[in-house]
Amino acid sequence: MMNSQELTSAVLSLDPKMVALEKVDRPAVSVPVDALVKTMQALHDSPKLKFDMLCAHTAVDRLAAGQIELVYQLYSTEHRHYLMVSCQVSRENAIAPSVSKIWRIAEWQEREVYDMFGVRYTGHPDLRRVLLDDAWVGFPLRKDYKDDFMLERPW
Amino acid sequence: MGLITEKLPPVLEAIPGGPAMLTSIDAVINWARSNSLWPLTFGTSCCAIEVMMAAGASNHDLARFGAEVARASPRQADLLVVAGTIVKRMAPTLKMLYEQMAEPKYVIATGACAISGGPFIYESYSTVRGAHEVIPVDVYVPGCPPRPEAFFYGILTLQKMIREETIRKPGSRSKPVYSALPPGITLEQIRKELIQNGK
Protein backbone atom coordinates (compact mmCIF):
# COMPACT_ATOMS: atom_id res chain seq x y z
CA MET A 1 0.00 0.00 0.00
CA MET A 2 1.63 3.18 -1.09
CA ASN A 3 0.66 6.51 0.28
CA SER A 4 -0.25 9.22 -2.16
CA GLN A 5 3.26 10.76 -2.30
CA GLU A 6 4.86 7.50 -3.28
CA LEU A 7 2.09 6.77 -5.72
CA THR A 8 2.41 10.10 -7.44
CA SER A 9 6.18 9.82 -7.75
CA ALA A 10 5.91 6.25 -9.01
CA VAL A 11 3.41 7.35 -11.63
CA LEU A 12 5.48 10.35 -12.68
CA SER A 13 8.53 8.17 -13.17
CA LEU A 14 6.77 6.36 -16.01
CA ASP A 15 6.82 9.22 -18.44
CA PRO A 16 8.80 12.45 -18.28
CA LYS A 17 6.05 14.46 -19.97
CA MET A 18 3.60 13.89 -17.12
CA VAL A 19 2.94 16.63 -14.60
CA ALA A 20 1.40 16.24 -11.18
CA LEU A 21 -1.67 18.38 -10.64
CA GLU A 22 -1.89 20.66 -7.66
CA LYS A 23 -4.89 21.54 -5.51
CA VAL A 24 -6.59 18.18 -5.95
CA ASP A 25 -7.72 15.88 -3.19
CA ARG A 26 -6.31 12.73 -4.73
CA PRO A 27 -3.21 11.66 -6.68
CA ALA A 28 -3.64 13.27 -10.07
CA VAL A 29 -1.44 13.71 -13.08
CA SER A 30 -1.78 15.48 -16.37
CA VAL A 31 -0.63 13.93 -19.63
CA PRO A 32 -0.28 15.50 -23.07
CA VAL A 33 -2.60 13.90 -25.57
CA ASP A 34 0.06 12.45 -27.86
CA ALA A 35 1.53 10.39 -25.02
CA LEU A 36 -1.86 9.25 -23.74
CA VAL A 37 -2.10 5.67 -24.97
CA LYS A 38 1.47 4.76 -24.13
CA THR A 39 1.10 6.16 -20.63
CA MET A 40 -2.20 4.42 -20.06
CA GLN A 41 -0.75 1.14 -21.22
CA ALA A 42 2.18 1.57 -18.86
CA LEU A 43 -0.15 2.43 -15.98
CA HIS A 44 -2.16 -0.68 -16.75
CA ASP A 45 0.78 -3.04 -17.07
CA SER A 46 3.28 -1.83 -14.50
CA PRO A 47 3.36 -4.41 -11.68
CA LYS A 48 3.72 -1.85 -8.90
CA LEU A 49 0.79 0.26 -10.11
CA LYS A 50 -1.47 -2.17 -12.01
CA PHE A 51 -4.44 0.07 -12.73
CA ASP A 52 -6.76 -2.54 -14.09
CA MET A 53 -10.04 -0.66 -13.71
CA LEU A 54 -11.20 2.47 -15.48
CA CYS A 55 -13.85 3.68 -13.03
CA ALA A 56 -15.00 6.71 -14.95
CA HIS A 57 -14.14 8.79 -17.94
CA THR A 58 -15.66 12.22 -18.31
CA ALA A 59 -14.79 15.57 -19.79
CA VAL A 60 -14.85 19.18 -18.64
CA ASP A 61 -15.49 21.98 -21.09
CA ARG A 62 -13.00 24.76 -20.30
CA LEU A 63 -14.55 27.44 -22.45
CA ALA A 64 -12.18 30.21 -21.34
CA ALA A 65 -9.06 28.22 -22.14
CA GLY A 66 -10.54 26.91 -25.37
CA GLN A 67 -9.90 23.32 -24.35
CA ILE A 68 -11.77 20.23 -23.31
CA GLU A 69 -10.19 18.41 -20.41
CA LEU A 70 -10.58 14.64 -20.53
CA VAL A 71 -10.54 13.07 -17.09
CA TYR A 72 -9.88 9.38 -16.44
CA GLN A 73 -10.38 7.92 -12.96
CA LEU A 74 -8.31 4.77 -12.55
CA TYR A 75 -8.37 2.21 -9.78
CA SER A 76 -6.23 -0.77 -9.01
CA THR A 77 -8.07 -3.72 -7.56
CA GLU A 78 -4.82 -5.38 -6.66
CA HIS A 79 -3.13 -2.56 -4.79
CA ARG A 80 -6.29 -0.62 -3.98
CA HIS A 81 -5.19 2.84 -5.00
CA TYR A 82 -6.83 5.49 -7.12
CA LEU A 83 -5.39 7.84 -9.72
CA MET A 84 -6.86 10.61 -11.77
CA VAL A 85 -5.38 11.26 -15.20
CA SER A 86 -6.23 14.45 -17.00
CA CYS A 87 -5.58 15.39 -20.61
CA GLN A 88 -6.35 18.53 -22.54
CA VAL A 89 -7.56 18.65 -26.15
CA SER A 90 -8.48 21.76 -28.08
CA ARG A 91 -12.16 22.56 -28.51
CA GLU A 92 -12.10 23.20 -32.24
CA ASN A 93 -10.26 20.05 -33.08
CA ALA A 94 -11.27 17.68 -30.29
CA ILE A 95 -9.57 14.43 -31.26
CA ALA A 96 -8.12 11.99 -28.78
CA PRO A 97 -6.87 8.43 -28.99
CA SER A 98 -9.12 5.73 -27.63
CA VAL A 99 -8.07 3.60 -24.66
CA SER A 100 -10.68 0.95 -25.35
CA LYS A 101 -8.00 -1.61 -26.23
CA ILE A 102 -6.70 -1.33 -22.68
CA TRP A 103 -9.99 -1.18 -20.77
CA ARG A 104 -13.01 -2.48 -22.65
CA ILE A 105 -15.42 -0.33 -20.64
CA ALA A 106 -13.90 2.72 -22.29
CA GLU A 107 -15.92 1.88 -25.40
CA TRP A 108 -19.15 3.10 -23.86
CA GLN A 109 -17.59 5.79 -21.73
CA GLU A 110 -15.94 7.33 -24.76
CA ARG A 111 -19.23 7.09 -26.65
CA GLU A 112 -20.81 9.13 -23.86
CA VAL A 113 -18.09 11.79 -24.00
CA TYR A 114 -18.50 11.92 -27.78
CA ASP A 115 -22.26 12.24 -27.40
CA MET A 116 -22.10 15.06 -24.88
CA PHE A 117 -18.92 16.95 -25.85
CA GLY A 118 -18.12 16.00 -29.40
CA VAL A 119 -14.66 14.55 -28.74
CA ARG A 120 -13.74 12.15 -31.54
CA TYR A 121 -11.74 9.10 -30.56
CA THR A 122 -9.38 7.54 -33.08
CA GLY A 123 -9.19 3.78 -32.96
CA HIS A 124 -12.61 3.40 -31.40
CA PRO A 125 -14.49 0.37 -32.77
CA ASP A 126 -18.00 1.86 -32.68
CA LEU A 127 -18.18 5.60 -32.10
CA ARG A 128 -21.82 6.73 -32.12
CA ARG A 129 -24.23 8.42 -29.76
CA VAL A 130 -25.24 6.50 -26.70
CA LEU A 131 -27.64 8.70 -24.68
CA LEU A 132 -29.32 10.93 -27.24
CA ASP A 133 -31.11 10.02 -30.45
CA ASP A 134 -28.86 9.23 -33.36
CA ALA A 135 -30.31 12.14 -35.29
CA TRP A 136 -29.50 14.73 -32.61
CA VAL A 137 -27.53 17.73 -33.81
CA GLY A 138 -25.04 19.31 -31.45
CA PHE A 139 -23.26 18.40 -28.25
CA PRO A 140 -25.35 19.40 -25.26
CA LEU A 141 -22.82 19.53 -22.43
CA ARG A 142 -20.64 22.07 -24.18
CA LYS A 143 -21.02 25.39 -22.47
CA ASP A 144 -22.05 27.20 -25.64
CA TYR A 145 -24.79 24.75 -26.63
CA LYS A 146 -28.20 26.24 -27.38
CA ASP A 147 -31.21 24.92 -29.21
CA ASP A 148 -34.84 25.90 -29.72
CA PHE A 149 -36.19 23.65 -27.01
CA MET A 150 -34.15 25.08 -24.14
CA LEU A 151 -35.77 27.80 -22.05
CA GLU A 152 -33.54 30.58 -20.82
CA ARG A 153 -33.76 31.58 -17.22
CA PRO A 154 -35.68 34.83 -16.87
CA TRP A 155 -33.31 36.19 -14.23
CA MET B 1 -69.00 -5.31 -16.11
CA GLY B 2 -69.20 -4.09 -19.66
CA LEU B 3 -72.78 -5.32 -19.73
CA ILE B 4 -73.72 -3.04 -16.87
CA THR B 5 -71.78 0.01 -17.95
CA GLU B 6 -72.59 -0.10 -21.64
CA LYS B 7 -75.82 -1.94 -22.26
CA LEU B 8 -77.75 -0.94 -19.16
CA PRO B 9 -77.91 2.89 -19.24
CA PRO B 10 -79.88 3.24 -22.50
CA VAL B 11 -82.30 0.52 -21.38
CA LEU B 12 -82.84 2.10 -17.98
CA GLU B 13 -83.19 5.62 -19.30
CA ALA B 14 -86.07 4.53 -21.47
CA ILE B 15 -88.27 3.10 -18.72
CA PRO B 16 -89.94 5.54 -16.25
CA GLY B 17 -88.07 5.70 -12.94
CA GLY B 18 -85.00 4.25 -14.58
CA PRO B 19 -82.56 7.12 -14.08
CA ALA B 20 -83.06 6.97 -10.35
CA MET B 21 -81.86 3.40 -10.38
CA LEU B 22 -78.92 4.49 -12.51
CA THR B 23 -77.74 6.87 -9.82
CA SER B 24 -77.67 4.03 -7.31
CA ILE B 25 -75.77 1.84 -9.74
CA ASP B 26 -73.42 4.77 -10.34
CA ALA B 27 -72.80 5.07 -6.64
CA VAL B 28 -71.89 1.41 -6.30
CA ILE B 29 -69.67 1.32 -9.38
CA ASN B 30 -67.85 4.52 -8.47
CA TRP B 31 -67.35 3.34 -4.92
CA ALA B 32 -65.89 0.09 -6.18
CA ARG B 33 -63.63 1.78 -8.72
CA SER B 34 -62.32 4.46 -6.41
CA ASN B 35 -61.53 2.07 -3.60
CA SER B 36 -59.61 -0.37 -5.74
CA LEU B 37 -57.31 1.69 -7.87
CA TRP B 38 -54.46 -0.48 -9.13
CA PRO B 39 -51.45 1.71 -9.75
CA LEU B 40 -48.93 1.19 -12.49
CA THR B 41 -46.01 2.95 -10.91
CA PHE B 42 -44.05 4.83 -13.46
CA GLY B 43 -41.22 5.80 -11.19
CA THR B 44 -38.39 7.45 -13.07
CA SER B 45 -36.72 9.61 -10.43
CA CYS B 46 -36.68 10.53 -6.76
CA CYS B 47 -40.46 10.75 -6.51
CA ALA B 48 -40.53 7.03 -7.12
CA ILE B 49 -38.94 6.48 -3.73
CA GLU B 50 -41.64 8.57 -2.08
CA VAL B 51 -44.38 6.64 -3.88
CA MET B 52 -42.71 3.37 -2.91
CA MET B 53 -42.59 4.51 0.70
CA ALA B 54 -46.20 5.59 0.53
CA ALA B 55 -47.12 2.21 -0.86
CA GLY B 56 -45.01 -0.03 1.27
CA ALA B 57 -43.82 1.60 4.49
CA SER B 58 -45.85 0.56 7.48
CA ASN B 59 -46.60 4.09 8.73
CA HIS B 60 -47.99 5.19 5.41
CA ASP B 61 -49.69 2.24 3.88
CA LEU B 62 -51.39 2.39 0.53
CA ALA B 63 -53.33 -0.77 1.29
CA ARG B 64 -55.81 1.16 3.40
CA PHE B 65 -56.98 2.88 0.24
CA GLY B 66 -57.24 -0.39 -1.59
CA ALA B 67 -54.41 0.54 -3.91
CA GLU B 68 -51.66 -1.79 -2.77
CA VAL B 69 -51.95 -4.01 -5.83
CA ALA B 70 -49.33 -2.30 -7.93
CA ARG B 71 -49.17 -4.17 -11.20
CA ALA B 72 -46.16 -3.99 -13.44
CA SER B 73 -48.15 -4.46 -16.61
CA PRO B 74 -50.28 -1.62 -17.98
CA ARG B 75 -52.91 -4.12 -19.13
CA GLN B 76 -53.73 -4.90 -15.53
CA ALA B 77 -53.50 -1.43 -14.00
CA ASP B 78 -55.92 1.46 -14.04
CA LEU B 79 -53.98 4.26 -12.37
CA LEU B 80 -50.76 5.57 -13.88
CA VAL B 81 -48.69 7.37 -11.28
CA VAL B 82 -46.11 9.46 -13.07
CA ALA B 83 -43.47 9.78 -10.36
CA GLY B 84 -40.35 11.42 -11.63
CA THR B 85 -38.84 13.42 -14.44
CA ILE B 86 -39.99 12.70 -17.97
CA VAL B 87 -37.23 13.21 -20.52
CA LYS B 88 -37.55 13.25 -24.27
CA ARG B 89 -36.24 9.74 -24.50
CA MET B 90 -38.88 8.43 -22.09
CA ALA B 91 -41.87 10.27 -23.55
CA PRO B 92 -42.74 7.73 -26.29
CA THR B 93 -42.61 4.92 -23.74
CA LEU B 94 -44.92 6.82 -21.42
CA LYS B 95 -47.38 7.37 -24.24
CA MET B 96 -47.23 3.73 -25.22
CA LEU B 97 -47.90 2.55 -21.68
CA TYR B 98 -50.80 4.95 -21.29
CA GLU B 99 -52.36 3.76 -24.53
CA GLN B 100 -52.01 0.15 -23.47
CA MET B 101 -54.08 0.67 -20.34
CA ALA B 102 -57.78 -0.17 -20.55
CA GLU B 103 -60.53 2.34 -19.81
CA PRO B 104 -61.32 3.65 -17.24
CA LYS B 105 -57.83 4.89 -16.55
CA TYR B 106 -56.58 7.75 -14.43
CA VAL B 107 -53.28 9.59 -14.21
CA ILE B 108 -51.70 11.19 -11.18
CA ALA B 109 -48.69 13.40 -11.85
CA THR B 110 -46.58 13.39 -8.67
CA GLY B 111 -43.86 15.84 -8.01
CA ALA B 112 -42.62 19.02 -9.59
CA CYS B 113 -40.96 17.31 -12.54
CA ALA B 114 -44.12 15.58 -13.67
CA ILE B 115 -46.17 18.74 -13.22
CA SER B 116 -44.03 21.23 -15.07
CA GLY B 117 -40.47 20.00 -15.51
CA GLY B 118 -39.63 20.96 -11.94
CA PRO B 119 -36.07 22.13 -11.24
CA PHE B 120 -35.17 21.34 -14.84
CA ILE B 121 -37.47 23.76 -16.61
CA TYR B 122 -34.72 26.18 -17.57
CA GLU B 123 -31.56 25.39 -19.48
CA SER B 124 -32.36 21.73 -20.03
CA TYR B 125 -32.07 20.21 -23.46
CA SER B 126 -34.08 17.11 -22.79
CA THR B 127 -36.56 17.44 -19.92
CA VAL B 128 -40.18 17.41 -21.03
CA ARG B 129 -41.93 20.24 -19.22
CA GLY B 130 -44.62 18.27 -17.50
CA ALA B 131 -46.26 14.90 -18.03
CA HIS B 132 -49.33 16.63 -19.45
CA GLU B 133 -47.34 17.29 -22.62
CA VAL B 134 -47.50 13.57 -23.28
CA ILE B 135 -50.65 12.15 -21.63
CA PRO B 136 -53.79 13.72 -20.09
CA VAL B 137 -53.40 14.14 -16.35
CA ASP B 138 -56.20 14.08 -13.77
CA VAL B 139 -54.57 15.05 -10.49
CA TYR B 140 -51.38 16.99 -9.88
CA VAL B 141 -49.65 16.44 -6.57
CA PRO B 142 -47.16 19.23 -5.91
CA GLY B 143 -43.95 18.68 -4.00
CA CYS B 144 -40.33 17.94 -4.63
CA PRO B 145 -40.76 15.21 -3.65
CA PRO B 146 -44.21 15.22 -2.10
CA ARG B 147 -44.44 13.57 1.27
CA PRO B 148 -46.40 10.32 1.34
CA GLU B 149 -49.19 12.18 3.10
CA ALA B 150 -49.38 14.61 0.19
CA PHE B 151 -49.49 11.69 -2.21
CA PHE B 152 -52.39 10.24 -0.24
CA TYR B 153 -54.17 13.55 -0.50
CA GLY B 154 -53.80 13.22 -4.25
CA ILE B 155 -55.24 9.71 -4.15
CA LEU B 156 -58.17 10.92 -2.07
CA THR B 157 -58.77 13.78 -4.50
CA LEU B 158 -58.80 11.29 -7.34
CA GLN B 159 -61.26 9.14 -5.42
CA LYS B 160 -63.52 12.16 -5.02
CA MET B 161 -63.29 12.83 -8.74
CA ILE B 162 -64.16 9.23 -9.54
CA ARG B 163 -67.20 9.35 -7.31
CA GLU B 164 -68.60 12.15 -9.43
CA GLU B 165 -68.49 10.12 -12.62
CA THR B 166 -71.52 8.49 -14.14
CA ILE B 167 -71.90 5.52 -16.40
CA ARG B 168 -74.27 7.49 -18.56
CA LYS B 169 -71.30 9.46 -19.83
CA PRO B 170 -68.42 7.01 -19.80
CA GLY B 171 -64.95 8.36 -20.36
CA SER B 172 -65.83 11.99 -19.71
CA ARG B 173 -63.20 13.55 -17.51
CA SER B 174 -63.56 16.48 -15.21
CA LYS B 175 -60.88 19.12 -15.49
CA PRO B 176 -57.54 18.22 -13.91
CA VAL B 177 -57.21 19.14 -10.28
CA TYR B 178 -54.25 20.51 -8.41
CA SER B 179 -54.55 18.70 -5.15
CA ALA B 180 -52.95 19.72 -1.88
CA LEU B 181 -53.13 23.44 -2.46
CA PRO B 182 -53.49 25.17 0.90
CA PRO B 183 -56.85 26.87 1.35
CA GLY B 184 -57.12 30.56 0.60
CA ILE B 185 -54.44 30.68 -2.09
CA THR B 186 -54.77 30.46 -5.83
CA LEU B 187 -52.44 29.23 -8.51
CA GLU B 188 -52.08 32.70 -9.98
CA GLN B 189 -50.72 33.99 -6.70
CA ILE B 190 -48.17 31.19 -6.54
CA ARG B 191 -47.09 31.81 -10.10
CA LYS B 192 -46.63 35.55 -9.51
CA GLU B 193 -44.65 34.90 -6.35
CA LEU B 194 -42.32 32.50 -8.10
CA ILE B 195 -41.48 34.93 -10.86
CA GLN B 196 -41.08 37.70 -8.29
CA ASN B 197 -38.67 35.66 -6.17
CA GLY B 198 -36.78 34.59 -9.22
CA LYS B 199 -35.96 38.18 -10.02
PDB file of C-alpha atoms in Angstrom, chain A:
ATOM      1  CA  MET A   1       0.000   0.000   0.000  1.00  0.00           C
ATOM      2  CA  MET A   2       1.634   3.177  -1.087  1.00  0.00           C
ATOM      3  CA  ASN A   3       0.656   6.505   0.276  1.00  0.00           C
ATOM      4  CA  SER A   4      -0.253   9.218  -2.161  1.00  0.00           C
ATOM      5  CA  GLN A   5       3.257  10.757  -2.299  1.00  0.00           C
ATOM      6  CA  GLU A   6       4.859   7.495  -3.278  1.00  0.00           C
ATOM      7  CA  LEU A   7       2.095   6.772  -5.716  1.00  0.00           C
ATOM      8  CA  THR A   8       2.410  10.105  -7.442  1.00  0.00           C
ATOM      9  CA  SER A   9       6.184   9.821  -7.751  1.00  0.00           C
ATOM     10  CA  ALA A  10       5.910   6.247  -9.011  1.00  0.00           C
ATOM     11  CA  VAL A  11       3.413   7.355 -11.630  1.00  0.00           C
ATOM     12  CA  LEU A  12       5.484  10.347 -12.679  1.00  0.00           C
ATOM     13  CA  SER A  13       8.530   8.174 -13.175  1.00  0.00           C
ATOM     14  CA  LEU A  14       6.765   6.363 -16.014  1.00  0.00           C
ATOM     15  CA  ASP A  15       6.824   9.222 -18.443  1.00  0.00           C
ATOM     16  CA  PRO A  16       8.799  12.450 -18.283  1.00  0.00           C
ATOM     17  CA  LYS A  17       6.055  14.455 -19.970  1.00  0.00           C
ATOM     18  CA  MET A  18       3.604  13.892 -17.118  1.00  0.00           C
ATOM     19  CA  VAL A  19       2.938  16.634 -14.603  1.00  0.00           C
ATOM     20  CA  ALA A  20       1.405  16.244 -11.175  1.00  0.00           C
ATOM     21  CA  LEU A  21      -1.666  18.377 -10.638  1.00  0.00           C
ATOM     22  CA  GLU A  22      -1.886  20.661  -7.655  1.00  0.00           C
ATOM     23  CA  LYS A  23      -4.895  21.541  -5.506  1.00  0.00           C
ATOM     24  CA  VAL A  24      -6.586  18.181  -5.951  1.00  0.00           C
ATOM     25  CA  ASP A  25      -7.716  15.884  -3.195  1.00  0.00           C
ATOM     26  CA  ARG A  26      -6.308  12.735  -4.734  1.00  0.00           C
ATOM     27  CA  PRO A  27      -3.206  11.663  -6.684  1.00  0.00           C
ATOM     28  CA  ALA A  28      -3.639  13.269 -10.072  1.00  0.00           C
ATOM     29  CA  VAL A  29      -1.437  13.714 -13.084  1.00  0.00           C
ATOM     30  CA  SER A  30      -1.775  15.482 -16.369  1.00  0.00           C
ATOM     31  CA  VAL A  31      -0.633  13.930 -19.632  1.00  0.00           C
ATOM     32  CA  PRO A  32      -0.281  15.504 -23.073  1.00  0.00           C
ATOM     33  CA  VAL A  33      -2.598  13.903 -25.569  1.00  0.00           C
ATOM     34  CA  ASP A  34       0.057  12.453 -27.864  1.00  0.00           C
ATOM     35  CA  ALA A  35       1.525  10.394 -25.019  1.00  0.00           C
ATOM     36  CA  LEU A  36      -1.858   9.252 -23.745  1.00  0.00           C
ATOM     37  CA  VAL A  37      -2.099   5.673 -24.974  1.00  0.00           C
ATOM     38  CA  LYS A  38       1.473   4.761 -24.132  1.00  0.00           C
ATOM     39  CA  THR A  39       1.104   6.157 -20.628  1.00  0.00           C
ATOM     40  CA  MET A  40      -2.201   4.425 -20.056  1.00  0.00           C
ATOM     41  CA  GLN A  41      -0.747   1.138 -21.223  1.00  0.00           C
ATOM     42  CA  ALA A  42       2.180   1.566 -18.859  1.00  0.00           C
ATOM     43  CA  LEU A  43      -0.151   2.426 -15.978  1.00  0.00           C
ATOM     44  CA  HIS A  44      -2.163  -0.681 -16.752  1.00  0.00           C
ATOM     45  CA  ASP A  45       0.776  -3.045 -17.067  1.00  0.00           C
ATOM     46  CA  SER A  46       3.280  -1.833 -14.497  1.00  0.00           C
ATOM     47  CA  PRO A  47       3.360  -4.406 -11.675  1.00  0.00           C
ATOM     48  CA  LYS A  48       3.724  -1.849  -8.902  1.00  0.00           C
ATOM     49  CA  LEU A  49       0.794   0.257 -10.113  1.00  0.00           C
ATOM     50  CA  LYS A  50      -1.472  -2.173 -12.007  1.00  0.00           C
ATOM     51  CA  PHE A  51      -4.441   0.074 -12.734  1.00  0.00           C
ATOM     52  CA  ASP A  52      -6.764  -2.545 -14.093  1.00  0.00           C
ATOM     53  CA  MET A  53     -10.040  -0.664 -13.713  1.00  0.00           C
ATOM     54  CA  LEU A  54     -11.197   2.468 -15.478  1.00  0.00           C
ATOM     55  CA  CYS A  55     -13.852   3.680 -13.034  1.00  0.00           C
ATOM     56  CA  ALA A  56     -15.003   6.708 -14.951  1.00  0.00           C
ATOM     57  CA  HIS A  57     -14.145   8.792 -17.942  1.00  0.00           C
ATOM     58  CA  THR A  58     -15.662  12.220 -18.307  1.00  0.00           C
ATOM     59  CA  ALA A  59     -14.794  15.573 -19.792  1.00  0.00           C
ATOM     60  CA  VAL A  60     -14.847  19.183 -18.640  1.00  0.00           C
ATOM     61  CA  ASP A  61     -15.488  21.982 -21.093  1.00  0.00           C
ATOM     62  CA  ARG A  62     -12.996  24.764 -20.304  1.00  0.00           C
ATOM     63  CA  LEU A  63     -14.548  27.438 -22.454  1.00  0.00           C
ATOM     64  CA  ALA A  64     -12.178  30.212 -21.335  1.00  0.00           C
ATOM     65  CA  ALA A  65      -9.063  28.222 -22.141  1.00  0.00           C
ATOM     66  CA  GLY A  66     -10.540  26.908 -25.366  1.00  0.00           C
ATOM     67  CA  GLN A  67      -9.899  23.318 -24.347  1.00  0.00           C
ATOM     68  CA  ILE A  68     -11.772  20.232 -23.311  1.00  0.00           C
ATOM     69  CA  GLU A  69     -10.193  18.413 -20.414  1.00  0.00           C
ATOM     70  CA  LEU A  70     -10.579  14.637 -20.525  1.00  0.00           C
ATOM     71  CA  VAL A  71     -10.544  13.068 -17.089  1.00  0.00           C
ATOM     72  CA  TYR A  72      -9.876   9.383 -16.438  1.00  0.00           C
ATOM     73  CA  GLN A  73     -10.380   7.921 -12.964  1.00  0.00           C
ATOM     74  CA  LEU A  74      -8.311   4.770 -12.554  1.00  0.00           C
ATOM     75  CA  TYR A  75      -8.367   2.213  -9.783  1.00  0.00           C
ATOM     76  CA  SER A  76      -6.230  -0.768  -9.013  1.00  0.00           C
ATOM     77  CA  THR A  77      -8.074  -3.722  -7.558  1.00  0.00           C
ATOM     78  CA  GLU A  78      -4.820  -5.384  -6.657  1.00  0.00           C
ATOM     79  CA  HIS A  79      -3.132  -2.559  -4.794  1.00  0.00           C
ATOM     80  CA  ARG A  80      -6.294  -0.619  -3.976  1.00  0.00           C
ATOM     81  CA  HIS A  81      -5.190   2.835  -4.999  1.00  0.00           C
ATOM     82  CA  TYR A  82      -6.829   5.494  -7.124  1.00  0.00           C
ATOM     83  CA  LEU A  83      -5.392   7.840  -9.716  1.00  0.00           C
ATOM     84  CA  MET A  84      -6.860  10.614 -11.771  1.00  0.00           C
ATOM     85  CA  VAL A  85      -5.383  11.262 -15.205  1.00  0.00           C
ATOM     86  CA  SER A  86      -6.232  14.451 -16.996  1.00  0.00           C
ATOM     87  CA  CYS A  87      -5.577  15.385 -20.608  1.00  0.00           C
ATOM     88  CA  GLN A  88      -6.350  18.527 -22.544  1.00  0.00           C
ATOM     89  CA  VAL A  89      -7.560  18.648 -26.150  1.00  0.00           C
ATOM     90  CA  SER A  90      -8.478  21.759 -28.077  1.00  0.00           C
ATOM     91  CA  ARG A  91     -12.155  22.560 -28.508  1.00  0.00           C
ATOM     92  CA  GLU A  92     -12.099  23.196 -32.235  1.00  0.00           C
ATOM     93  CA  ASN A  93     -10.263  20.053 -33.077  1.00  0.00           C
ATOM     94  CA  ALA A  94     -11.274  17.675 -30.291  1.00  0.00           C
ATOM     95  CA  ILE A  95      -9.568  14.432 -31.261  1.00  0.00           C
ATOM     96  CA  ALA A  96      -8.119  11.994 -28.776  1.00  0.00           C
ATOM     97  CA  PRO A  97      -6.866   8.427 -28.987  1.00  0.00           C
ATOM     98  CA  SER A  98      -9.115   5.731 -27.628  1.00  0.00           C
ATOM     99  CA  VAL A  99      -8.073   3.603 -24.660  1.00  0.00           C
ATOM    100  CA  SER A 100     -10.678   0.953 -25.355  1.00  0.00           C
ATOM    101  CA  LYS A 101      -7.999  -1.611 -26.233  1.00  0.00           C
ATOM    102  CA  ILE A 102      -6.700  -1.328 -22.678  1.00  0.00           C
ATOM    103  CA  TRP A 103      -9.992  -1.184 -20.766  1.00  0.00           C
ATOM    104  CA  ARG A 104     -13.011  -2.482 -22.652  1.00  0.00           C
ATOM    105  CA  ILE A 105     -15.423  -0.329 -20.640  1.00  0.00           C
ATOM    106  CA  ALA A 106     -13.897   2.719 -22.289  1.00  0.00           C
ATOM    107  CA  GLU A 107     -15.918   1.878 -25.399  1.00  0.00           C
ATOM    108  CA  TRP A 108     -19.150   3.103 -23.860  1.00  0.00           C
ATOM    109  CA  GLN A 109     -17.589   5.793 -21.731  1.00  0.00           C
ATOM    110  CA  GLU A 110     -15.940   7.330 -24.764  1.00  0.00           C
ATOM    111  CA  ARG A 111     -19.226   7.093 -26.645  1.00  0.00           C
ATOM    112  CA  GLU A 112     -20.813   9.133 -23.864  1.00  0.00           C
ATOM    113  CA  VAL A 113     -18.088  11.788 -24.002  1.00  0.00           C
ATOM    114  CA  TYR A 114     -18.498  11.916 -27.779  1.00  0.00           C
ATOM    115  CA  ASP A 115     -22.259  12.239 -27.398  1.00  0.00           C
ATOM    116  CA  MET A 116     -22.097  15.063 -24.882  1.00  0.00           C
ATOM    117  CA  PHE A 117     -18.916  16.949 -25.854  1.00  0.00           C
ATOM    118  CA  GLY A 118     -18.116  15.999 -29.402  1.00  0.00           C
ATOM    119  CA  VAL A 119     -14.664  14.552 -28.744  1.00  0.00           C
ATOM    120  CA  ARG A 120     -13.735  12.149 -31.541  1.00  0.00           C
ATOM    121  CA  TYR A 121     -11.740   9.099 -30.559  1.00  0.00           C
ATOM    122  CA  THR A 122      -9.381   7.536 -33.077  1.00  0.00           C
ATOM    123  CA  GLY A 123      -9.192   3.780 -32.958  1.00  0.00           C
ATOM    124  CA  HIS A 124     -12.610   3.401 -31.401  1.00  0.00           C
ATOM    125  CA  PRO A 125     -14.491   0.366 -32.771  1.00  0.00           C
ATOM    126  CA  ASP A 126     -17.999   1.859 -32.684  1.00  0.00           C
ATOM    127  CA  LEU A 127     -18.183   5.603 -32.101  1.00  0.00           C
ATOM    128  CA  ARG A 128     -21.820   6.727 -32.118  1.00  0.00           C
ATOM    129  CA  ARG A 129     -24.230   8.425 -29.758  1.00  0.00           C
ATOM    130  CA  VAL A 130     -25.242   6.500 -26.699  1.00  0.00           C
ATOM    131  CA  LEU A 131     -27.645   8.695 -24.681  1.00  0.00           C
ATOM    132  CA  LEU A 132     -29.323  10.931 -27.242  1.00  0.00           C
ATOM    133  CA  ASP A 133     -31.106  10.015 -30.448  1.00  0.00           C
ATOM    134  CA  ASP A 134     -28.861   9.227 -33.365  1.00  0.00           C
ATOM    135  CA  ALA A 135     -30.315  12.142 -35.286  1.00  0.00           C
ATOM    136  CA  TRP A 136     -29.498  14.732 -32.612  1.00  0.00           C
ATOM    137  CA  VAL A 137     -27.532  17.732 -33.810  1.00  0.00           C
ATOM    138  CA  GLY A 138     -25.036  19.314 -31.449  1.00  0.00           C
ATOM    139  CA  PHE A 139     -23.259  18.399 -28.254  1.00  0.00           C
ATOM    140  CA  PRO A 140     -25.350  19.396 -25.255  1.00  0.00           C
ATOM    141  CA  LEU A 141     -22.817  19.534 -22.432  1.00  0.00           C
ATOM    142  CA  ARG A 142     -20.642  22.067 -24.179  1.00  0.00           C
ATOM    143  CA  LYS A 143     -21.021  25.388 -22.467  1.00  0.00           C
ATOM    144  CA  ASP A 144     -22.045  27.196 -25.643  1.00  0.00           C
ATOM    145  CA  TYR A 145     -24.785  24.754 -26.633  1.00  0.00           C
ATOM    146  CA  LYS A 146     -28.196  26.242 -27.383  1.00  0.00           C
ATOM    147  CA  ASP A 147     -31.209  24.921 -29.205  1.00  0.00           C
ATOM    148  CA  ASP A 148     -34.838  25.897 -29.724  1.00  0.00           C
ATOM    149  CA  PHE A 149     -36.195  23.646 -27.014  1.00  0.00           C
ATOM    150  CA  MET A 150     -34.155  25.078 -24.137  1.00  0.00           C
ATOM    151  CA  LEU A 151     -35.766  27.800 -22.052  1.00  0.00           C
ATOM    152  CA  GLU A 152     -33.543  30.583 -20.821  1.00  0.00           C
ATOM    153  CA  ARG A 153     -33.759  31.580 -17.224  1.00  0.00           C
ATOM    154  CA  PRO A 154     -35.684  34.831 -16.872  1.00  0.00           C
ATOM    155  CA  TRP A 155     -33.315  36.193 -14.231  1.00  0.00           C
TER     156      TRP A 155
END
